[in-house]
mmCIF file of C-alpha atoms in Angstrom:
data_model
loop_
_atom_site.group_PDB
_atom_site.id
_atom_site.type_symbol
_atom_site.label_atom_id
_atom_site.label_comp_id
_atom_site.label_asym_id
_atom_site.label_seq_id
_atom_site.Cartn_x
_atom_site.Cartn_y
_atom_site.Cartn_z
ATOM 1 C CA MET J 1 -6.067 5.266 -110.952
ATOM 2 C CA ASN J 2 -8.322 8.439 -110.733
ATOM 3 C CA PHE J 3 -8.676 10.557 -107.903
ATOM 4 C CA MET J 4 -12.295 9.355 -106.990
ATOM 5 C CA ASP J 5 -10.674 5.945 -106.702
ATOM 6 C CA VAL J 6 -7.846 6.822 -104.527
ATOM 7 C CA LEU J 7 -10.613 9.170 -101.936
ATOM 8 C CA PRO J 8 -11.864 6.427 -100.168
ATOM 9 C CA ARG J 9 -8.705 4.273 -99.529
ATOM 10 C CA ALA J 10 -7.469 7.512 -98.107
ATOM 11 C CA LEU J 11 -10.424 8.357 -95.896
ATOM 12 C CA ALA J 12 -10.659 4.795 -94.780
ATOM 13 C CA CYS J 13 -6.879 4.821 -93.875
ATOM 14 C CA GLY J 14 -7.111 8.002 -92.061
ATOM 15 C CA LEU J 15 -10.477 7.298 -90.152
ATOM 16 C CA LEU J 16 -8.619 4.025 -88.711
ATOM 17 C CA ILE J 17 -5.366 6.310 -87.578
ATOM 18 C CA THR J 18 -7.423 8.604 -85.708
ATOM 19 C CA LEU J 19 -9.650 5.563 -83.891
ATOM 20 C CA PHE J 20 -6.255 4.363 -83.033
ATOM 21 C CA ALA J 21 -5.061 7.784 -81.511
ATOM 22 C CA VAL J 22 -8.205 8.410 -79.631
ATOM 23 C CA SER J 23 -8.779 4.939 -78.179
ATOM 24 C CA PRO J 24 -7.901 4.220 -74.169
ATOM 25 C CA ALA J 25 -5.200 2.359 -73.224
ATOM 26 C CA LEU J 26 -6.173 -1.053 -72.098
ATOM 27 C CA ALA J 27 -6.126 -2.223 -68.497
ATOM 28 C CA ALA J 28 -3.979 -4.869 -67.396
ATOM 29 C CA ALA J 29 -2.754 -6.613 -64.194
ATOM 30 C CA PRO J 30 -0.491 -4.033 -61.748
ATOM 31 C CA VAL J 31 2.823 -4.445 -61.323
ATOM 32 C CA ALA J 32 4.495 -4.401 -57.298
ATOM 33 C CA GLU J 33 7.670 -3.311 -56.578
ATOM 34 C CA THR J 34 9.310 -3.856 -53.002
ATOM 35 C CA THR J 35 11.163 -0.677 -52.526
ATOM 36 C CA GLY J 36 12.817 -0.771 -49.213
ATOM 37 C CA THR J 37 11.782 0.779 -45.411
ATOM 38 C CA ARG J 38 12.012 3.537 -43.185
ATOM 39 C CA ASP J 39 11.901 4.643 -39.233
ATOM 40 C CA VAL J 40 12.671 1.285 -38.196
ATOM 41 C CA ASP J 41 13.236 1.188 -34.578
ATOM 42 C CA SER J 42 12.641 -1.465 -32.143
ATOM 43 C CA GLY J 43 9.007 -2.728 -32.292
ATOM 44 C CA ALA J 44 7.974 -1.013 -35.677
ATOM 45 C CA ALA J 45 9.080 -0.275 -39.515
ATOM 46 C CA THR J 46 7.567 1.241 -42.289
ATOM 47 C CA LEU J 47 7.055 -0.446 -45.335
ATOM 48 C CA LEU J 48 8.023 0.936 -48.926
ATOM 49 C CA GLY J 49 6.808 -0.128 -52.176
ATOM 50 C CA ARG J 50 5.918 1.027 -55.690
ATOM 51 C CA VAL J 51 2.354 -0.276 -57.384
ATOM 52 C CA ASP J 52 1.563 0.673 -61.180
ATOM 53 C CA PRO J 53 -2.481 0.070 -61.215
ATOM 54 C CA ASN J 54 -2.270 -0.226 -65.181
ATOM 55 C CA ASN J 55 -5.392 1.623 -65.996
ATOM 56 C CA GLU J 56 -7.338 -0.409 -63.278
ATOM 57 C CA ALA J 57 -8.581 -0.013 -59.821
ATOM 58 C CA THR J 58 -5.650 -1.447 -57.852
ATOM 59 C CA ARG J 59 -5.738 -2.639 -53.816
ATOM 60 C CA PHE J 60 -2.429 -3.523 -52.248
ATOM 61 C CA PHE J 61 -1.152 -4.773 -48.804
ATOM 62 C CA PHE J 62 2.434 -5.923 -47.428
ATOM 63 C CA GLU J 63 3.165 -9.266 -46.219
ATOM 64 C CA TYR J 64 5.742 -9.749 -43.463
ATOM 65 C CA GLY J 65 7.158 -12.180 -41.159
ATOM 66 C CA LYS J 66 10.117 -13.675 -39.696
ATOM 67 C CA THR J 67 10.415 -16.145 -42.069
ATOM 68 C CA ARG J 68 10.069 -15.897 -46.062
ATOM 69 C CA ARG J 69 6.765 -17.617 -45.217
ATOM 70 C CA PHE J 70 5.757 -14.354 -43.850
ATOM 71 C CA GLY J 71 2.522 -15.471 -41.651
ATOM 72 C CA SER J 72 1.552 -11.455 -41.284
ATOM 73 C CA ARG J 73 0.008 -9.107 -43.326
ATOM 74 C CA THR J 74 -1.095 -5.451 -43.413
ATOM 75 C CA ALA J 75 -4.867 -4.427 -44.288
ATOM 76 C CA ASP J 76 -5.707 -3.750 -48.109
ATOM 77 C CA ALA J 77 -5.193 0.242 -49.255
ATOM 78 C CA ASN J 78 -6.425 1.685 -52.366
ATOM 79 C CA ALA J 79 -3.856 2.035 -55.372
ATOM 80 C CA GLY J 80 -5.420 4.022 -57.251
ATOM 81 C CA SER J 81 -6.403 3.384 -61.150
ATOM 82 C CA GLY J 82 -4.033 5.520 -63.059
ATOM 83 C CA ALA J 83 -1.124 4.548 -65.529
ATOM 84 C CA ASN J 84 1.820 5.445 -64.040
ATOM 85 C CA PRO J 85 3.643 3.855 -60.907
ATOM 86 C CA ARG J 86 2.576 5.680 -57.610
ATOM 87 C CA ARG J 87 4.729 5.169 -54.322
ATOM 88 C CA VAL J 88 2.548 3.193 -51.316
ATOM 89 C CA THR J 89 3.824 2.525 -47.595
ATOM 90 C CA ALA J 90 2.399 0.824 -44.497
ATOM 91 C CA ARG J 91 3.223 0.847 -41.276
ATOM 92 C CA VAL J 92 4.018 -2.429 -38.909
ATOM 93 C CA GLU J 93 3.793 -2.314 -35.359
ATOM 94 C CA GLY J 94 4.460 -4.951 -32.363
ATOM 95 C CA LEU J 95 7.591 -5.980 -33.636
ATOM 96 C CA GLU J 96 10.235 -8.046 -31.787
ATOM 97 C CA PRO J 97 13.859 -6.354 -30.915
ATOM 98 C CA ASP J 98 16.772 -7.110 -32.683
ATOM 99 C CA THR J 99 14.897 -9.485 -35.146
ATOM 100 C CA ARG J 100 15.214 -10.044 -39.069
ATOM 101 C CA TYR J 101 11.731 -10.072 -40.810
ATOM 102 C CA TYR J 102 10.810 -10.407 -44.421
ATOM 103 C CA PHE J 103 8.203 -8.454 -46.611
ATOM 104 C CA ARG J 104 7.163 -8.202 -49.931
ATOM 105 C CA LEU J 105 4.190 -5.983 -51.487
ATOM 106 C CA VAL J 106 1.243 -7.384 -53.246
ATOM 107 C CA ALA J 107 -1.128 -5.981 -55.712
ATOM 108 C CA SER J 108 -3.884 -6.897 -57.363
ATOM 109 C CA ASN J 109 -7.006 -5.633 -59.635
ATOM 110 C CA ALA J 110 -9.628 -7.364 -61.964
ATOM 111 C CA SER J 111 -7.051 -8.469 -64.394
ATOM 112 C CA GLY J 112 -4.405 -9.952 -61.972
ATOM 113 C CA VAL J 113 -2.234 -9.686 -59.095
ATOM 114 C CA ASP J 114 1.391 -9.190 -58.697
ATOM 115 C CA SER J 115 3.895 -9.502 -55.860
ATOM 116 C CA GLY J 116 7.384 -7.772 -55.487
ATOM 117 C CA ALA J 117 10.815 -9.063 -54.446
ATOM 118 C CA THR J 118 10.895 -10.478 -51.056
ATOM 119 C CA ARG J 119 13.623 -7.622 -48.970
ATOM 120 C CA ALA J 120 14.356 -8.193 -45.255
ATOM 121 C CA PHE J 121 15.362 -5.638 -42.630
ATOM 122 C CA LYS J 122 16.156 -5.978 -38.767
ATOM 123 C CA THR J 123 14.508 -4.524 -36.147
ATOM 124 C CA GLU J 124 16.933 -2.062 -33.655
ATOM 125 C CA ARG J 125 17.950 -3.360 -30.030
ATOM 126 C CA GLN J 126 15.804 -1.933 -27.190
ATOM 127 C CA PRO J 127 17.661 -0.396 -24.396
ATOM 128 C CA LEU J 128 17.322 -2.297 -20.901
ATOM 129 C CA GLY J 129 15.385 -0.660 -19.021
ATOM 130 C CA LEU J 130 14.523 -1.746 -14.845
ATOM 131 C CA GLN J 131 10.852 -1.455 -13.261
ATOM 132 C CA ILE J 132 10.936 -2.478 -9.806
ATOM 133 C CA SER J 133 8.198 -2.486 -6.920
ATOM 134 C CA ALA J 134 8.291 -3.793 -3.250
ATOM 135 C CA ALA J 135 5.410 -5.892 -1.432
ATOM 136 C CA PRO J 136 4.322 -5.809 1.105
ATOM 137 C CA ASN J 137 4.845 -1.644 1.083
ATOM 138 C CA PRO J 138 4.471 -0.466 3.855
ATOM 139 C CA ILE J 139 5.481 -3.298 6.396
ATOM 140 C CA VAL J 140 5.237 -3.555 10.029
ATOM 141 C CA PHE J 141 8.210 -3.464 12.314
ATOM 142 C CA GLY J 142 10.413 -6.589 12.188
ATOM 143 C CA SER J 143 8.655 -8.334 8.973
ATOM 144 C CA PRO J 144 10.391 -9.021 5.805
ATOM 145 C CA THR J 145 9.430 -7.749 2.410
ATOM 146 C CA THR J 146 10.400 -8.743 -1.461
ATOM 147 C CA VAL J 147 11.883 -6.214 -4.109
ATOM 148 C CA PHE J 148 10.779 -7.536 -7.273
ATOM 149 C CA GLY J 149 10.484 -6.452 -11.035
ATOM 150 C CA THR J 150 11.240 -6.659 -14.563
ATOM 151 C CA LEU J 151 14.326 -6.324 -16.768
ATOM 152 C CA THR J 152 13.243 -5.262 -20.240
ATOM 153 C CA GLY J 153 14.937 -4.481 -23.139
ATOM 154 C CA THR J 154 17.441 -6.513 -25.671
ATOM 155 C CA GLY J 155 19.458 -9.128 -23.891
ATOM 156 C CA ASN J 156 17.421 -8.862 -20.552
ATOM 157 C CA ALA J 157 17.434 -13.020 -19.787
ATOM 158 C CA GLY J 158 20.048 -14.471 -17.267
ATOM 159 C CA LYS J 159 21.469 -10.651 -16.298
ATOM 160 C CA GLU J 160 23.188 -9.975 -13.276
ATOM 161 C CA LEU J 161 21.327 -7.437 -10.506
ATOM 162 C CA VAL J 162 22.285 -6.124 -7.311
ATOM 163 C CA LEU J 163 19.495 -4.833 -5.123
ATOM 164 C CA GLN J 164 21.384 -1.443 -3.138
ATOM 165 C CA GLN J 165 19.796 0.373 -0.307
ATOM 166 C CA ARG J 166 19.854 3.544 1.576
ATOM 167 C CA PRO J 167 17.873 4.046 5.186
ATOM 168 C CA PHE J 168 16.238 7.141 6.398
ATOM 169 C CA PRO J 169 17.269 10.199 6.266
ATOM 170 C CA PHE J 170 18.392 9.199 2.751
ATOM 171 C CA THR J 171 21.495 10.808 2.981
ATOM 172 C CA ALA J 172 24.451 8.499 2.812
ATOM 173 C CA GLU J 173 24.937 6.944 -0.742
ATOM 174 C CA PHE J 174 23.440 3.566 -1.848
ATOM 175 C CA ALA J 175 24.965 -0.127 -0.576
ATOM 176 C CA GLN J 176 24.787 -3.302 -2.165
ATOM 177 C CA VAL J 177 22.579 -5.613 0.317
ATOM 178 C CA GLY J 178 22.692 -9.194 -0.669
ATOM 179 C CA ASN J 179 23.684 -11.580 -3.149
ATOM 180 C CA PRO J 180 23.597 -10.779 -6.917
ATOM 181 C CA ILE J 181 20.610 -12.528 -8.687
ATOM 182 C CA VAL J 182 20.214 -13.508 -12.498
ATOM 183 C CA THR J 183 17.334 -12.480 -14.289
ATOM 184 C CA ASP J 184 14.831 -15.500 -15.498
ATOM 185 C CA GLY J 185 13.865 -15.841 -19.363
ATOM 186 C CA ALA J 186 11.546 -13.065 -19.298
ATOM 187 C CA GLY J 187 13.796 -10.658 -17.287
ATOM 188 C CA GLY J 188 12.006 -11.341 -13.993
ATOM 189 C CA PHE J 189 13.533 -11.002 -10.539
ATOM 190 C CA SER J 190 12.586 -11.100 -6.880
ATOM 191 C CA PHE J 191 14.816 -10.089 -3.878
ATOM 192 C CA PRO J 192 13.804 -11.072 -0.422
ATOM 193 C CA VAL J 193 14.471 -8.617 1.573
ATOM 194 C CA LEU J 194 15.237 -8.778 5.485
ATOM 195 C CA PRO J 195 13.347 -6.696 8.521
ATOM 196 C CA PRO J 196 14.647 -3.262 7.861
ATOM 197 C CA LEU J 197 15.180 -1.018 11.354
ATOM 198 C CA SER J 198 13.540 1.809 9.601
ATOM 199 C CA THR J 199 11.866 3.446 6.614
ATOM 200 C CA THR J 200 14.684 2.571 3.582
ATOM 201 C CA GLN J 201 14.796 3.173 -0.123
ATOM 202 C CA PHE J 202 16.130 0.825 -2.377
ATOM 203 C CA ARG J 203 16.608 0.486 -6.183
ATOM 204 C CA VAL J 204 18.322 -2.146 -8.405
ATOM 205 C CA ARG J 205 21.564 -2.157 -10.836
ATOM 206 C CA THR J 206 22.900 -4.365 -13.457
ATOM 207 C CA THR J 207 26.487 -5.699 -13.181
ATOM 208 C CA GLY J 208 29.081 -6.905 -15.626
ATOM 209 C CA GLY J 209 30.143 -5.501 -18.819
ATOM 210 C CA GLY J 210 28.820 -2.720 -20.745
ATOM 211 C CA GLN J 211 26.954 0.419 -19.085
ATOM 212 C CA PRO J 212 24.995 0.173 -16.082
ATOM 213 C CA VAL J 213 21.165 0.294 -15.916
ATOM 214 C CA THR J 214 19.963 1.681 -12.573
ATOM 215 C CA SER J 215 16.147 1.530 -11.625
ATOM 216 C CA GLY J 216 14.416 4.249 -10.240
ATOM 217 C CA VAL J 217 14.307 4.369 -6.151
ATOM 218 C CA ILE J 218 11.153 3.148 -4.284
ATOM 219 C CA THR J 219 10.796 3.798 -0.514
ATOM 220 C CA LEU J 220 9.803 1.334 1.461
ATOM 221 C CA GLY J 221 7.949 2.305 4.661
ATOM 222 C CA VAL J 222 8.133 0.658 8.330
ATOM 223 C CA ALA J 223 5.406 1.339 10.570
ATOM 224 C CA PRO J 224 5.781 0.441 14.301
ATOM 225 C CA GLN J 225 4.550 -2.771 15.331
ATOM 226 C CA VAL J 226 1.414 -2.309 17.568
ATOM 227 C CA ARG J 227 0.059 -4.670 20.226
ATOM 228 C CA THR J 228 -2.729 -3.969 21.884
ATOM 229 C CA SER J 229 -4.585 -5.868 24.614
ATOM 230 C CA ARG J 230 -7.859 -4.676 26.635
ATOM 231 C CA ARG J 231 -9.151 -5.393 30.293
ATOM 232 C CA PRO J 232 -11.679 -6.778 30.754
ATOM 233 C CA ARG J 233 -12.918 -7.955 27.154
ATOM 234 C CA ALA J 234 -16.670 -7.125 28.510
ATOM 235 C CA VAL J 235 -18.464 -4.763 30.883
ATOM 236 C CA ARG J 236 -21.507 -3.254 32.022
ATOM 237 C CA ARG J 237 -23.177 -0.671 29.457
ATOM 238 C CA ASN J 238 -20.947 2.627 29.955
ATOM 239 C CA ARG J 239 -18.711 1.375 32.482
ATOM 240 C CA ARG J 240 -14.885 1.635 31.725
ATOM 241 C CA ALA J 241 -12.456 -0.599 29.952
ATOM 242 C CA ARG J 242 -8.584 -0.221 29.795
ATOM 243 C CA VAL J 243 -6.795 -0.419 26.347
ATOM 244 C CA TYR J 244 -3.296 -0.824 26.782
ATOM 245 C CA GLY J 245 -0.547 -2.430 24.604
ATOM 246 C CA THR J 246 3.565 -1.751 23.525
ATOM 247 C CA ILE J 247 4.997 -0.472 20.016
ATOM 248 C CA ARG J 248 8.297 -1.738 19.065
ATOM 249 C CA PRO J 249 10.784 -0.105 18.101
ATOM 250 C CA SER J 250 10.859 2.030 20.957
ATOM 251 C CA ARG J 251 9.293 5.830 20.781
ATOM 252 C CA VAL J 252 8.565 7.520 23.483
ATOM 253 C CA GLY J 253 6.538 10.887 23.510
ATOM 254 C CA ILE J 254 4.635 10.272 20.424
ATOM 255 C CA PRO J 255 0.957 10.505 20.291
ATOM 256 C CA PHE J 256 -1.890 7.964 19.985
ATOM 257 C CA GLU J 257 -5.143 7.509 19.614
ATOM 258 C CA ILE J 258 -7.791 5.124 20.726
ATOM 259 C CA GLN J 259 -10.651 4.915 18.255
ATOM 260 C CA LYS J 260 -13.881 3.014 18.172
ATOM 261 C CA GLN J 261 -15.611 1.729 14.960
ATOM 262 C CA THR J 262 -19.280 3.416 14.105
ATOM 263 C CA ARG J 263 -22.184 1.118 13.474
ATOM 264 C CA ARG J 264 -21.548 2.815 9.744
ATOM 265 C CA GLY J 265 -18.274 1.484 9.998
ATOM 266 C CA ALA J 266 -16.042 4.555 10.387
ATOM 267 C CA TRP J 267 -13.450 4.976 12.950
ATOM 268 C CA VAL J 268 -13.797 7.869 15.128
ATOM 269 C CA VAL J 269 -11.148 9.002 18.289
ATOM 270 C CA VAL J 270 -12.316 8.319 21.805
ATOM 271 C CA ARG J 271 -8.844 8.935 23.734
ATOM 272 C CA ARG J 272 -5.718 10.803 23.251
ATOM 273 C CA GLY J 273 -2.317 10.407 24.880
ATOM 274 C CA LEU J 274 1.599 9.995 24.629
ATOM 275 C CA THR J 275 3.532 6.824 24.545
ATOM 276 C CA ARG J 276 5.697 6.280 27.793
ATOM 277 C CA ALA J 277 8.860 4.267 28.428
ATOM 278 C CA GLY J 278 8.986 0.572 28.444
ATOM 279 C CA ALA J 279 10.627 -1.301 30.862
ATOM 280 C CA ASP J 280 13.867 -1.704 28.484
ATOM 281 C CA ASP J 281 14.660 0.473 25.090
ATOM 282 C CA THR J 282 13.138 -1.900 22.670
ATOM 283 C CA TYR J 283 10.028 -0.887 23.300
ATOM 284 C CA ALA J 284 7.153 1.768 24.495
ATOM 285 C CA ARG J 285 4.258 1.416 26.585
ATOM 286 C CA TYR J 286 0.773 3.469 26.058
ATOM 287 C CA GLY J 287 -2.504 2.766 27.672
ATOM 288 C CA LYS J 288 -6.002 4.890 28.771
ATOM 289 C CA ARG J 289 -9.282 4.041 29.952
ATOM 290 C CA VAL J 290 -12.146 4.176 27.646
ATOM 291 C CA ARG J 291 -15.943 4.147 28.455
ATOM 292 C CA VAL J 292 -18.023 1.544 26.763
ATOM 293 C CA PRO J 293 -21.438 2.352 25.979
ATOM 294 C CA ARG J 294 -22.036 -0.928 23.446
ATOM 295 C CA THR J 295 -20.294 -3.731 22.200
ATOM 296 C CA ALA J 296 -17.808 -2.149 19.541
ATOM 297 C CA LYS J 297 -14.287 -2.606 17.862
ATOM 298 C CA TYR J 298 -11.458 -0.705 19.003
ATOM 299 C CA ARG J 299 -8.161 -0.263 17.998
ATOM 300 C CA VAL J 300 -5.038 1.968 18.544
ATOM 301 C CA PHE J 301 -3.514 4.667 16.252
ATOM 302 C CA VAL J 302 0.231 5.384 16.510
ATOM 303 C CA ASN J 303 1.129 8.817 14.870
ATOM 304 C CA THR J 304 5.156 8.722 14.175
ATOM 305 C CA GLY J 305 5.298 12.237 12.593
ATOM 306 C CA GLY J 306 7.182 10.443 9.631
ATOM 307 C CA GLY J 307 11.204 10.294 9.652
ATOM 308 C CA ASP J 308 12.389 6.969 10.110
ATOM 309 C CA LEU J 309 9.175 5.221 10.699
ATOM 310 C CA VAL J 310 5.506 6.019 9.159
ATOM 311 C CA SER J 311 2.566 5.668 11.290
ATOM 312 C CA GLY J 312 1.101 2.385 12.590
ATOM 313 C CA ILE J 313 -2.394 0.709 13.544
ATOM 314 C CA GLY J 314 -3.058 -2.120 15.973
ATOM 315 C CA PRO J 315 -5.251 -4.998 15.517
ATOM 316 C CA GLU J 316 -9.119 -4.521 15.984
ATOM 317 C CA LEU J 317 -9.962 -5.653 19.271
ATOM 318 C CA THR J 318 -14.064 -6.192 20.326
ATOM 319 C CA ILE J 319 -15.276 -4.733 24.321
ATOM 320 C CA ARG J 320 -18.450 -6.447 24.686
ATOM 321 C CA VAL J 321 -21.064 -5.252 26.606
ATOM 322 C CA ARG J 322 -22.865 -8.074 28.755
ATOM 323 C CA ARG J 323 -26.109 -8.202 29.852
ATOM 324 C CA ARG J 324 -26.689 -7.611 33.651
#
């Protein structure tokens, strides 16, 4: 065999080797790997995985749920089109505390779909917390109210609570009032409160084992009970009528105002005075005569100045101007 016979074969073989060396890698279905989690708390977690796009534009998402059938998934995200595995993550929120969740990574491109192994994690317990309120607040002296709220967190159902109170001037220690109650299935509760004698602070506390949880403090305002009468109920124009009544509990020497409602709905002061002692120490009295230029509504405002009672307002009464 001479040189000219060997040369074409050598050239052909070299060309094939060169073409093979420079030809691009073939695209293929992606490879998905579920690797774990991080930043897990009582209501959220970051899911971790790796995706090899295998030289083709690839998308990925995580499936997750409280069973191996999942039920939820993250939004699609881009994993690129490279030839090497890359790390991918997704943050999931709105999870339930102290609950086991299952998840896996799913990747797809034009060549196929791949799913990583199913793995699991457990959310953290949510610390207990107490939110409380009172309604009505403020109340009129002699009226009951209700302290209610919600115990949140892991294990909030069927938890025993007590109501504590501290009357004005709020210098004594909180003391339990009434009997303990148990939260409902959602952690809700309510305490009926008998009529307090003065403005009082309340709080709610857990009992039993473990570190007790205490709510913030709410202040229940108690306003004096203002009773109002007028005599007569109807007068001639610009004649006078007497507005009078009582306040309970007794507060002697505190300011009161007789107010009239204008045609625009505002309340203006027409007379002022100080309360006087009643027939006994359970109530105080007040009274003034007012000029009545037109039919209007009247009321009495009692300014307690704060302290053990908040200011109070009596009922609205109409004094009419009668025709001659």
